[in-house]
């Protein structure tokens, strides 16, 4: 397996975007109730082979693999290996949403970057900087910190206003995380379903990488997202791509067509 050696996560992201001419990230979320074939790795392999020249990144959602037990984790390992083999330019982002402190956080970081060998993973900052810093000890890897998520009920916590600063929780998370990093190994998760917040955070942080879920099945608009998000973005779509068809005969080519459509919508926002 060949991985391009870089000093920072942002360099690796830029390489993936420039080689693919794309900011599309494909979420690999295998659901046995929706997959047209039974073998998880073969399903992922077909999707990857059909889209690898069109996308900047792949994002396996760990919950789906963990739910299948050992067989699911074996499929995940083979999937990451296959991405490295056939799409060495592609950024591999583990959507694992880890969040802990001390030696537990260190163990999570070791698992992500030494065993799974991913370029970055998603993390929570609820326990403060101690939950993030162990991951940043790996200088050529990085994290995307959950900040403004795409689900409707996120406002129940993320919109709470701090009486001291007058800022909402998601704004405080973004400011504290970015202020304590060099900008090269930390990104933010910002949902496409909140375009005003996306625009506001991009204005404050013009160069910070954003992972933007929520387009497609969740209702976010890809064209508007591309217009507001700037250059340093990954726009993720999972269900809208990998389940574009549930036919055994064409699910992979339908996934490719869905990526092409998403790229076209993004291009309109780049205008």
XYZ file of N, CA and C in Angstrom:
813
model
N 0.841 -1.193 0.000
C 0.000 0.000 0.000
C 0.879 1.248 0.000
N 0.480 2.257 -0.777
C 1.261 3.477 -0.904
C 0.462 4.652 -0.391
N 1.010 5.353 0.565
C 0.387 6.560 1.086
C 1.365 7.705 0.901
N 0.885 8.825 0.372
C 1.750 9.968 0.146
C 2.167 10.571 1.480
N 3.453 10.728 1.691
C 3.962 11.271 2.949
C 3.818 12.792 2.956
N 3.122 13.300 3.937
C 2.956 14.746 4.083
C 3.159 15.110 5.542
N 3.331 16.414 5.802
C 3.570 16.848 7.170
C 2.279 17.164 7.906
N 1.218 17.501 7.168
C 0.001 17.930 7.830
C -1.218 17.307 7.153
N -2.285 17.189 7.909
C -3.535 16.693 7.362
C -4.008 17.558 6.204
N -3.859 18.864 6.337
C -4.344 19.759 5.291
C -3.617 19.535 3.967
N -2.339 19.166 4.029
C -1.600 18.859 2.806
C -2.170 17.610 2.137
N -2.475 16.629 2.951
C -3.031 15.376 2.434
C -4.395 15.622 1.792
N -5.196 16.468 2.420
C -6.488 16.831 1.865
C -6.338 17.546 0.524
N -5.419 18.490 0.481
C -5.193 19.244 -0.755
C -4.747 18.321 -1.881
N -3.917 17.336 -1.541
C -3.459 16.386 -2.540
C -4.634 15.589 -3.099
N -5.512 15.119 -2.218
C -6.670 14.357 -2.665
C -7.590 15.175 -3.541
N -7.790 16.434 -3.179
C -8.671 17.281 -3.981
C -8.054 17.608 -5.338
N -6.762 17.902 -5.356
C -6.130 18.285 -6.610
C -6.018 17.110 -7.570
N -5.720 15.922 -7.056
C -5.587 14.754 -7.924
C -6.923 14.322 -8.511
N -7.992 14.495 -7.757
C -9.312 14.075 -8.229
C -10.088 15.202 -8.900
N -9.625 16.447 -8.715
C -10.386 17.589 -9.216
C -11.736 17.679 -8.538
N -11.795 17.313 -7.266
C -13.077 17.131 -6.592
C -12.944 17.400 -5.109
N -14.061 17.764 -4.478
C -14.108 17.839 -3.019
C -15.139 16.847 -2.478
N -15.521 15.879 -3.306
C -16.521 14.891 -2.898
C -15.899 13.841 -1.980
N -16.620 13.544 -0.917
C -16.262 12.463 0.003
C -17.405 11.458 -0.015
N -17.084 10.198 -0.235
C -18.098 9.151 -0.269
C -18.139 8.457 1.085
N -19.289 8.496 1.728
C -19.461 7.797 2.993
C -19.764 6.334 2.760
N -18.937 5.471 3.307
C -19.101 4.030 3.147
C -19.818 3.485 4.384
N -21.149 3.454 4.298
C -22.012 3.074 5.415
C -22.799 1.814 5.047
N -22.190 0.646 5.112
C -22.867 -0.569 4.651
C -24.008 -0.998 5.577
N -25.198 -1.032 5.029
C -26.390 -1.437 5.762
C -26.943 -2.697 5.093
N -26.904 -3.840 5.767
C -27.355 -5.088 5.151
C -28.788 -5.041 4.636
N -29.613 -4.149 5.186
C -30.999 -4.058 4.722
C -31.130 -3.290 3.418
N -30.073 -2.592 3.010
C -30.119 -1.796 1.789
C -29.153 -2.279 0.713
N -28.129 -3.028 1.105
C -27.122 -3.468 0.142
C -27.701 -4.488 -0.835
N -27.393 -4.347 -2.134
C -27.898 -5.308 -3.116
C -27.140 -6.626 -3.127
N -25.982 -6.680 -2.485
C -25.231 -7.923 -2.333
C -24.884 -8.108 -0.866
N -24.604 -9.337 -0.467
C -24.427 -9.637 0.956
C -23.032 -9.332 1.493
N -22.021 -9.441 0.652
C -20.643 -9.302 1.104
C -20.275 -7.826 1.240
N -19.968 -7.410 2.455
C -19.706 -5.993 2.721
C -18.478 -5.506 1.964
N -17.392 -6.259 2.027
C -16.197 -5.803 1.332
C -16.421 -5.738 -0.173
N -17.061 -6.718 -0.747
C -17.299 -6.706 -2.184
C -18.198 -5.540 -2.582
N -19.154 -5.221 -1.732
C -19.998 -4.041 -1.969
C -19.139 -2.784 -1.984
N -18.320 -2.605 -0.933
C -17.449 -1.432 -0.865
C -16.456 -1.399 -2.025
N -15.889 -2.558 -2.322
C -14.901 -2.621 -3.405
C -15.504 -2.130 -4.719
N -16.705 -2.571 -5.016
C -17.353 -2.157 -6.259
C -17.598 -0.646 -6.285
N -18.041 -0.098 -5.156
C -18.272 1.349 -5.079
C -16.964 2.102 -5.267
N -15.922 1.653 -4.591
C -14.615 2.326 -4.682
C -14.072 2.252 -6.105
N -14.105 1.079 -6.707
C -13.577 0.924 -8.059
C -14.321 1.803 -9.054
N -15.617 1.999 -8.832
C -16.425 2.777 -9.774
C -16.271 4.279 -9.589
N -15.759 4.709 -8.429
C -15.732 6.147 -8.138
C -14.352 6.715 -7.862
N -13.320 5.869 -7.799
C -12.029 6.300 -7.264
C -11.387 7.454 -8.033
N -11.693 7.610 -9.311
C -11.097 8.701 -10.089
C -11.867 10.009 -9.949
N -13.003 9.963 -9.252
C -13.883 11.131 -9.179
C -13.916 11.801 -7.812
N -13.375 11.139 -6.791
C -13.578 11.638 -5.437
C -12.257 11.920 -4.734
N -12.339 12.817 -3.752
C -11.161 13.186 -2.972
C -10.976 12.317 -1.739
N -12.072 11.716 -1.247
C -11.989 11.033 0.043
C -13.064 9.961 0.171
N -12.799 9.032 1.074
C -13.785 8.042 1.504
C -13.893 8.102 3.020
N -15.121 7.927 3.499
C -15.374 8.057 4.938
C -16.158 6.845 5.440
N -15.472 5.794 5.873
C -16.199 4.685 6.496
C -16.758 5.086 7.861
N -18.046 4.822 8.048
C -18.707 5.076 9.329
C -18.577 3.805 10.174
N -17.788 3.901 11.243
C -17.379 2.720 11.996
C -18.540 1.978 12.638
N -19.609 2.662 12.959
C -20.723 2.007 13.635
C -21.293 0.855 12.818
N -21.369 1.022 11.513
C -21.942 -0.015 10.667
C -21.088 -1.286 10.685
N -19.786 -1.101 10.729
C -18.885 -2.253 10.746
C -18.858 -2.905 12.116
N -18.841 -2.090 13.162
C -18.836 -2.627 14.517
C -20.108 -3.405 14.802
N -21.228 -2.971 14.216
C -22.504 -3.654 14.436
C -22.499 -5.073 13.873
N -21.591 -5.348 12.946
C -21.502 -6.676 12.344
C -20.482 -7.571 13.050
N -19.855 -7.061 14.095
C -18.897 -7.861 14.838
C -17.583 -8.038 14.094
N -16.912 -9.140 14.349
C -15.587 -9.374 13.790
C -15.604 -9.344 12.258
N -16.627 -9.937 11.661
C -16.699 -9.942 10.199
C -16.788 -8.528 9.637
N -17.497 -7.671 10.336
C -17.587 -6.285 9.890
C -16.253 -5.574 9.981
N -15.525 -5.802 11.071
C -14.220 -5.166 11.230
C -13.213 -5.704 10.216
N -13.308 -6.985 9.898
C -12.440 -7.542 8.854
C -12.752 -6.916 7.506
N -14.034 -6.679 7.237
C -14.421 -6.019 5.988
C -13.905 -4.585 5.951
N -13.934 -3.921 7.089
C -13.421 -2.553 7.179
C -11.922 -2.522 6.892
N -11.183 -3.451 7.485
C -9.737 -3.507 7.254
C -9.433 -3.721 5.776
N -10.149 -4.618 5.136
C -9.945 -4.879 3.712
C -10.347 -3.676 2.871
N -11.387 -2.980 3.312
C -11.850 -1.793 2.572
C -10.791 -0.697 2.578
N -10.237 -0.416 3.752
C -9.197 0.616 3.840
C -7.981 0.207 3.011
N -7.598 -1.059 3.083
C -6.484 -1.539 2.274
C -6.744 -1.378 0.789
N -7.977 -1.636 0.380
C -8.301 -1.516 -1.044
C -8.247 -0.060 -1.503
N -8.721 0.851 -0.667
C -8.618 2.275 -1.017
C -7.155 2.660 -1.222
N -6.300 2.233 -0.310
C -4.875 2.556 -0.431
C -4.272 1.970 -1.706
N -4.746 0.803 -2.107
C -4.185 0.138 -3.284
C -4.617 0.796 -4.593
N -5.914 1.081 -4.719
C -6.426 1.540 -6.015
C -6.597 3.054 -6.104
N -6.612 3.727 -4.950
C -6.806 5.179 -4.949
C -5.861 5.822 -3.941
N -4.548 5.719 -4.175
C -3.591 6.235 -3.189
C -3.704 7.737 -2.954
N -4.376 8.439 -3.881
C -4.570 9.879 -3.678
C -5.663 10.164 -2.655
N -6.569 9.213 -2.436
C -7.782 9.481 -1.664
C -7.501 9.608 -0.170
N -8.121 10.590 0.429
C -8.049 10.827 1.866
C -8.990 9.834 2.544
N -8.502 9.146 3.567
C -9.322 8.171 4.289
C -9.669 8.736 5.661
N -10.944 8.974 5.870
C -11.426 9.608 7.089
C -12.290 8.621 7.874
N -11.844 8.258 9.054
C -12.603 7.353 9.906
C -13.661 8.135 10.664
N -14.918 7.855 10.353
C -15.999 8.512 11.085
C -16.307 7.665 12.310
N -15.479 7.834 13.341
C -15.567 7.011 14.548
C -16.042 7.806 15.757
N -15.987 9.121 15.670
C -16.467 10.021 16.718
C -15.997 9.601 18.102
N -14.708 9.555 18.272
C -14.130 9.216 19.570
C -14.124 10.436 20.481
N -14.164 10.182 21.785
C -14.125 11.288 22.721
C -13.841 10.806 24.132
N -12.614 10.984 24.581
C -12.248 10.591 25.942
C -10.947 11.304 26.289
N -10.381 10.996 27.447
C -9.176 11.687 27.899
C -8.127 10.682 28.357
N -6.927 11.201 28.611
C -5.862 10.404 29.197
C -5.440 9.230 28.338
N -5.130 8.115 29.012
C -4.623 6.964 28.268
C -5.687 6.336 27.379
N -6.967 6.588 27.669
C -8.025 6.098 26.783
C -7.984 6.831 25.451
N -7.832 8.154 25.493
C -7.716 8.924 24.257
C -6.465 8.521 23.491
N -5.391 8.256 24.214
C -4.153 7.815 23.557
C -4.364 6.478 22.851
N -5.124 5.591 23.499
C -5.401 4.291 22.891
C -6.280 4.440 21.651
N -7.259 5.322 21.721
C -8.092 5.581 20.545
C -7.235 6.096 19.386
N -6.348 7.036 19.685
C -5.488 7.595 18.642
C -4.575 6.530 18.048
N -4.021 5.692 18.897
C -3.161 4.611 18.405
C -3.936 3.668 17.497
N -5.163 3.336 17.890
C -5.990 2.454 17.061
C -6.266 3.086 15.702
N -6.636 4.348 15.712
C -6.983 5.013 14.452
C -5.791 5.118 13.505
N -4.655 5.525 14.038
C -3.536 5.899 13.175
C -2.465 4.830 13.010
N -2.372 3.923 13.958
C -1.375 2.865 13.825
C -1.979 1.559 13.323
N -3.162 1.208 13.831
C -3.781 -0.024 13.336
C -4.592 0.235 12.071
N -5.561 1.144 12.139
C -6.411 1.373 10.976
C -5.721 2.197 9.902
N -4.699 2.938 10.248
C -3.882 3.687 9.285
C -4.708 4.666 8.458
N -5.627 5.372 9.120
C -6.429 6.378 8.431
C -5.716 7.728 8.497
N -6.157 8.639 7.657
C -5.532 9.966 7.617
C -6.070 10.883 8.702
N -7.321 10.669 9.080
C -7.941 11.496 10.107
C -9.142 10.754 10.661
N -9.636 11.233 11.800
C -10.866 10.658 12.344
C -11.695 11.773 12.971
N -12.964 11.494 13.141
C -13.848 12.453 13.788
C -13.769 12.257 15.301
N -13.818 13.376 16.039
C -13.730 13.330 17.499
C -14.684 14.347 18.108
N -15.010 14.122 19.363
C -15.787 15.082 20.146
C -14.848 15.888 21.042
N -15.237 17.132 21.315
C -14.427 18.006 22.160
C -15.106 18.302 23.495
N -16.131 17.532 23.830
C -16.917 17.820 25.034
C -16.061 17.816 26.289
N -15.003 17.000 26.298
C -14.139 16.940 27.482
C -12.930 17.862 27.376
N -12.991 18.782 26.438
C -11.936 19.771 26.331
C -10.753 19.304 25.497
N -9.700 20.099 25.554
C -8.533 19.864 24.706
C -7.875 18.522 24.981
N -8.026 18.016 26.188
C -7.421 16.726 26.531
C -7.972 15.584 25.676
N -9.166 15.756 25.140
C -9.746 14.705 24.315
C -9.269 14.763 22.871
N -8.565 15.838 22.519
C -8.103 16.035 21.147
C -6.596 15.897 21.014
N -5.857 16.404 21.982
C -4.404 16.491 21.866
C -3.709 15.153 21.616
N -4.162 14.016 22.173
C -3.455 12.765 21.868
C -3.457 12.410 20.379
N -4.499 12.793 19.676
C -4.556 12.521 18.244
C -3.563 13.396 17.482
N -3.333 14.599 17.981
C -2.447 15.533 17.286
C -0.973 15.257 17.549
N -0.706 14.284 18.415
C 0.679 13.842 18.575
C 1.186 13.181 17.301
N 0.266 12.728 16.465
C 0.606 12.155 15.157
C 0.601 13.304 14.146
N 1.761 13.839 13.861
C 1.852 15.091 13.121
C 1.390 14.984 11.674
N 1.407 13.776 11.110
C 0.975 13.645 9.725
C -0.470 13.173 9.621
N -1.195 13.154 10.738
C -2.610 12.783 10.748
C -3.414 13.954 11.312
N -4.693 13.752 11.514
C -5.480 14.864 12.018
C -6.852 14.447 12.501
N -7.633 15.431 12.918
C -8.975 15.204 13.427
C -9.943 16.202 12.806
N -11.184 15.761 12.688
C -12.291 16.659 12.399
C -13.168 16.681 13.645
N -13.251 17.843 14.273
C -13.970 17.983 15.533
C -15.438 18.261 15.255
N -16.305 17.479 15.876
C -17.741 17.678 15.725
C -18.100 19.055 16.268
N -18.721 19.874 15.416
C -18.972 21.262 15.780
C -20.441 21.624 15.590
N -20.857 21.731 14.316
C -22.243 22.086 13.991
C -22.801 20.952 13.133
N -23.529 20.039 13.746
C -23.939 18.837 13.031
C -25.238 19.054 12.259
N -25.498 18.139 11.313
C -26.583 18.341 10.348
C -27.952 17.914 10.850
N -28.022 17.190 11.975
C -29.310 16.683 12.440
C -30.143 17.780 13.099
N -31.469 17.751 12.945
C -32.320 18.824 13.475
C -32.193 19.051 14.980
N -32.074 17.972 15.762
C -32.048 18.145 17.218
C -30.712 18.667 17.737
N -29.747 18.877 16.854
C -28.459 19.418 17.296
C -28.610 20.772 17.983
N -29.655 21.510 17.612
C -29.855 22.840 18.198
C -30.125 22.765 19.700
N -30.571 21.606 20.184
C -30.894 21.479 21.601
C -29.669 21.679 22.490
N -28.493 21.388 21.944
C -27.248 21.580 22.688
C -26.376 22.629 22.020
N -26.215 22.520 20.716
C -25.242 23.354 20.012
C -25.655 24.819 19.921
N -26.939 25.108 20.105
C -27.408 26.496 20.073
C -27.547 27.125 21.456
N -27.183 26.409 22.491
C -27.227 27.002 23.826
C -26.238 28.165 23.880
N -26.692 29.286 24.420
C -25.860 30.489 24.481
C -25.165 30.603 25.828
N -23.874 30.836 25.773
C -23.075 31.031 26.981
C -23.294 32.453 27.491
N -23.743 32.569 28.727
C -24.059 33.875 29.286
C -22.829 34.779 29.393
N -21.657 34.185 29.528
C -20.439 34.983 29.683
C -20.012 35.663 28.397
N -20.144 34.917 27.291
C -19.616 35.420 26.020
C -20.694 35.815 25.021
N -21.920 35.359 25.243
C -22.984 35.608 24.283
C -22.871 34.743 23.034
N -21.972 33.760 23.077
C -21.771 32.880 21.924
C -22.432 31.530 22.164
N -22.805 30.880 21.057
C -23.412 29.560 21.152
C -22.329 28.495 21.310
N -22.759 27.327 21.774
C -21.821 26.249 22.054
C -20.983 25.897 20.833
N -21.623 25.781 19.658
C -20.860 25.382 18.467
C -19.807 26.426 18.105
N -20.109 27.715 18.363
C -19.130 28.769 18.081
C -17.940 28.672 19.032
N -18.218 28.381 20.288
C -17.154 28.253 21.276
C -16.262 27.062 20.949
N -16.877 25.931 20.584
C -16.096 24.759 20.195
C -15.157 25.110 19.049
N -15.694 25.740 18.013
C -14.877 26.088 16.848
C -13.720 27.003 17.233
N -14.005 28.049 17.996
C -12.973 29.021 18.340
C -11.884 28.401 19.211
N -12.277 27.622 20.207
C -11.279 27.057 21.109
C -10.410 26.022 20.404
N -11.024 25.199 19.575
C -10.254 24.169 18.875
C -9.270 24.799 17.903
N -9.748 25.732 17.096
C -8.884 26.340 16.088
C -7.778 27.166 16.739
N -8.090 27.867 17.814
C -7.094 28.733 18.451
C -5.953 27.951 19.068
N -6.192 26.670 19.373
C -5.163 25.874 20.034
C -4.490 24.887 19.093
N -4.683 25.070 17.825
C -4.026 24.218 16.838
C -3.293 25.095 15.840
N -2.453 24.465 15.014
C -1.726 25.246 14.011
C -2.507 25.366 12.715
N -3.726 24.809 12.688
C -4.558 24.911 11.500
C -4.309 23.842 10.463
N -3.254 23.068 10.623
C -2.927 22.086 9.616
C -3.417 20.687 9.904
N -3.786 20.423 11.167
C -4.166 19.068 11.554
C -5.547 19.000 12.198
N -6.263 20.099 12.188
C -7.587 20.145 12.796
C -8.590 20.703 11.797
N -9.706 19.993 11.668
C -10.814 20.478 10.862
C -12.087 20.468 11.693
N -13.168 20.978 11.121
C -14.448 21.052 11.806
C -15.522 20.335 10.998
N -16.446 19.690 11.692
C -17.612 19.084 11.054
C -18.742 20.102 11.098
N -19.172 20.542 9.908
C -20.207 21.564 9.786
C -21.281 21.042 8.840
N -22.507 20.892 9.300
C -23.557 20.316 8.481
C -24.064 21.237 7.390
N -24.326 20.649 6.220
C -24.851 21.416 5.088
C -26.269 21.921 5.329
N -26.946 21.348 6.304
C -28.319 21.741 6.598
C -28.411 23.037 7.410
N -27.268 23.617 7.752
C -27.231 24.899 8.452
C -26.344 25.874 7.676
N -26.823 26.343 6.521
C -25.971 27.177 5.655
C -25.537 28.495 6.288
N -26.386 29.103 7.113
C -25.994 30.374 7.727
C -24.809 30.188 8.667
N -24.857 29.119 9.434
C -23.756 28.829 10.340
C -22.492 28.456 9.568
N -22.663 27.720 8.477
C -21.529 27.381 7.623
C -20.851 28.643 7.115
N -21.642 29.581 6.614
C -21.088 30.821 6.088
C -20.378 31.621 7.178
N -20.982 31.665 8.361
C -20.394 32.415 9.469
C -19.058 31.824 9.905
N -19.008 30.506 10.023
C -17.776 29.864 10.457
C -16.691 29.960 9.386
N -17.075 29.907 8.128
C -16.069 30.055 7.074
C -15.492 31.466 7.087
N -16.311 32.456 7.343
C -15.811 33.827 7.407
C -14.798 33.995 8.540
N -15.035 33.303 9.657
C -14.124 33.402 10.799
C -12.846 32.597 10.585
N -12.991 31.464 9.885
C -11.870 30.531 9.728
C -11.684 30.201 8.244
N -11.086 31.107 7.485
C -11.032 30.949 6.022
C -10.226 29.764 5.523
N -9.309 29.256 6.332
C -8.424 28.192 5.844
C -8.603 26.849 6.538
N -9.456 26.772 7.534
C -9.629 25.531 8.284
C -10.427 24.526 7.449
N -9.968 23.284 7.355
C -10.729 22.274 6.609
C -12.087 22.004 7.262
N -13.125 21.934 6.429
C -14.464 21.596 6.893
C -14.889 20.270 6.265
N -15.382 19.372 7.075
C -16.098 18.191 6.595
C -17.576 18.539 6.660
N -18.246 18.454 5.509
C -19.634 18.905 5.433
C -20.540 17.738 5.063
N -21.187 17.136 6.063
C -22.200 16.125 5.790
C -23.555 16.791 5.583
N -24.537 15.976 5.212
C -25.907 16.477 5.185
C -26.465 16.792 3.816
N -25.670 16.659 2.734
C -26.245 16.853 1.407
C -26.934 15.551 0.984
N -27.811 15.659 0.024
C -28.474 14.453 -0.469
C -29.607 14.033 0.437
N -29.491 12.852 1.039
C -30.586 12.254 1.803
C -31.045 13.127 2.964
N -30.143 13.930 3.539
C -30.509 14.777 4.682
C -31.040 16.143 4.270
N -31.006 16.449 2.982
C -31.651 17.659 2.502
C -30.768 18.868 2.285
N -29.473 18.775 2.570
C -28.585 19.910 2.323
C -28.380 20.146 0.833
N -28.200 21.397 0.458
C -28.039 21.775 -0.943
C -26.556 21.840 -1.300
N -26.124 20.985 -2.226
C -24.701 20.890 -2.556
C -24.179 22.158 -3.216
N -24.981 22.771 -4.066
C -24.538 23.984 -4.766
C -24.317 25.129 -3.780
N -25.279 25.325 -2.891
C -25.140 26.378 -1.889
C -23.985 26.076 -0.940
N -23.828 24.821 -0.578
C -22.743 24.416 0.311
C -21.393 24.733 -0.303
N -21.221 24.429 -1.591
C -19.961 24.721 -2.274
C -19.707 26.220 -2.345
N -20.757 26.986 -2.558
C -20.613 28.443 -2.640
C -20.185 29.036 -1.310
N -20.737 28.524 -0.234
C -20.469 29.079 1.092
C -19.232 28.496 1.751
N -18.856 27.286 1.349
C -17.831 26.567 2.084
C -16.402 26.926 1.765
N -16.161 27.549 0.614
C -14.796 27.890 0.249
C -14.041 26.702 -0.314
N -12.726 26.769 -0.289
C -11.889 25.762 -0.930
C -11.607 24.553 -0.044
N -11.369 24.778 1.223
C -10.897 23.703 2.105
C -12.069 22.896 2.647
N -12.745 22.170 1.749
C -13.920 21.415 2.170
C -13.896 19.991 1.621
N -14.567 19.124 2.344
C -14.979 17.818 1.848
C -16.493 17.777 1.989
N -17.196 17.620 0.891
C -18.648 17.497 0.924
C -18.995 16.018 0.869
N -19.581 15.533 1.951
C -19.850 14.103 2.059
C -21.277 13.752 1.670
N -21.398 12.656 0.939
C -22.695 12.032 0.698
C -22.518 10.533 0.887
N -23.409 9.923 1.609
C -23.323 8.487 1.876
C -24.457 7.756 1.176
N -25.650 7.795 1.758
C -26.781 7.060 1.199
C -27.111 7.480 -0.219
N -26.967 8.779 -0.512
C -27.313 9.269 -1.835
C -26.425 8.710 -2.931
N -25.249 8.214 -2.547
C -24.319 7.636 -3.529
C -24.348 6.119 -3.480
N -24.099 5.539 -2.326
C -23.900 4.091 -2.297
C -25.201 3.314 -2.474
N -26.334 3.966 -2.218
C -27.622 3.308 -2.451
C -28.405 3.992 -3.566
N -27.683 4.577 -4.519
C -28.348 5.186 -5.670
C -29.148 4.141 -6.441
N -28.708 2.896 -6.375
C -29.454 1.770 -6.938
C -29.302 0.583 -6.008
N -30.341 -0.213 -5.910
C -30.272 -1.444 -5.122
C -30.304 -2.672 -6.020
N -29.949 -2.445 -7.282
C -29.874 -3.550 -8.236
C -28.469 -4.128 -8.255
N -28.356 -5.441 -8.216
C -27.052 -6.094 -8.267
C -26.302 -5.759 -9.546
N -27.039 -5.502 -10.596
C -26.408 -5.344 -11.911
C -25.779 -3.976 -12.129
N -26.231 -2.956 -11.395
C -25.728 -1.617 -11.720
C -25.508 -0.711 -10.521
N -25.495 -1.267 -9.292
C -25.360 -0.387 -8.129
C -24.062 0.399 -8.147
N -22.988 -0.209 -8.672
C -21.706 0.492 -8.700
C -21.716 1.627 -9.716
N -22.254 1.380 -10.900
C -22.312 2.431 -11.909
C -23.322 3.512 -11.540
N -24.358 3.136 -10.813
C -25.299 4.149 -10.321
C -24.622 5.038 -9.282
N -23.745 4.440 -8.465
C -22.978 5.233 -7.510
C -22.078 6.224 -8.246
N -21.457 5.772 -9.317
C -20.616 6.662 -10.113
C -21.441 7.820 -10.680
N -22.613 7.498 -11.205
C -23.477 8.542 -11.757
C -23.893 9.543 -10.679
N -24.141 9.047 -9.464
C -24.514 9.936 -8.370
C -23.360 10.861 -7.995
N -22.129 10.339 -8.024
C -20.968 11.184 -7.763
C -20.830 12.246 -8.855
N -21.007 11.850 -10.093
C -20.919 12.811 -11.193
C -21.959 13.910 -11.049
N -23.170 13.540 -10.620
C -24.217 14.532 -10.407
C -23.849 15.476 -9.270
N -23.303 14.931 -8.187
C -22.894 15.763 -7.067
C -21.780 16.714 -7.485
N -20.837 16.229 -8.255
C -19.770 17.095 -8.746
C -20.328 18.229 -9.587
N -21.322 17.940 -10.398
C -21.930 18.973 -11.235
C -22.623 20.024 -10.383
N -23.310 19.580 -9.337
C -23.976 20.531 -8.441
C -22.956 21.398 -7.708
N -21.855 20.799 -7.299
C -20.795 21.554 -6.630
C -20.192 22.578 -7.574
N -19.993 22.180 -8.833
C -19.404 23.085 -9.825
C -20.263 24.335 -10.006
N -21.570 24.192 -9.918
C -22.450 25.362 -10.038
C -22.186 26.341 -8.899
N -21.902 25.823 -7.721
C -21.609 26.697 -6.584
C -20.245 27.352 -6.695
N -19.333 26.687 -7.392
C -18.007 27.264 -7.604
C -18.068 28.397 -8.616
N -19.041 28.256 -9.532
C -19.397 29.240 -10.552
C -18.282 29.971 -11.186
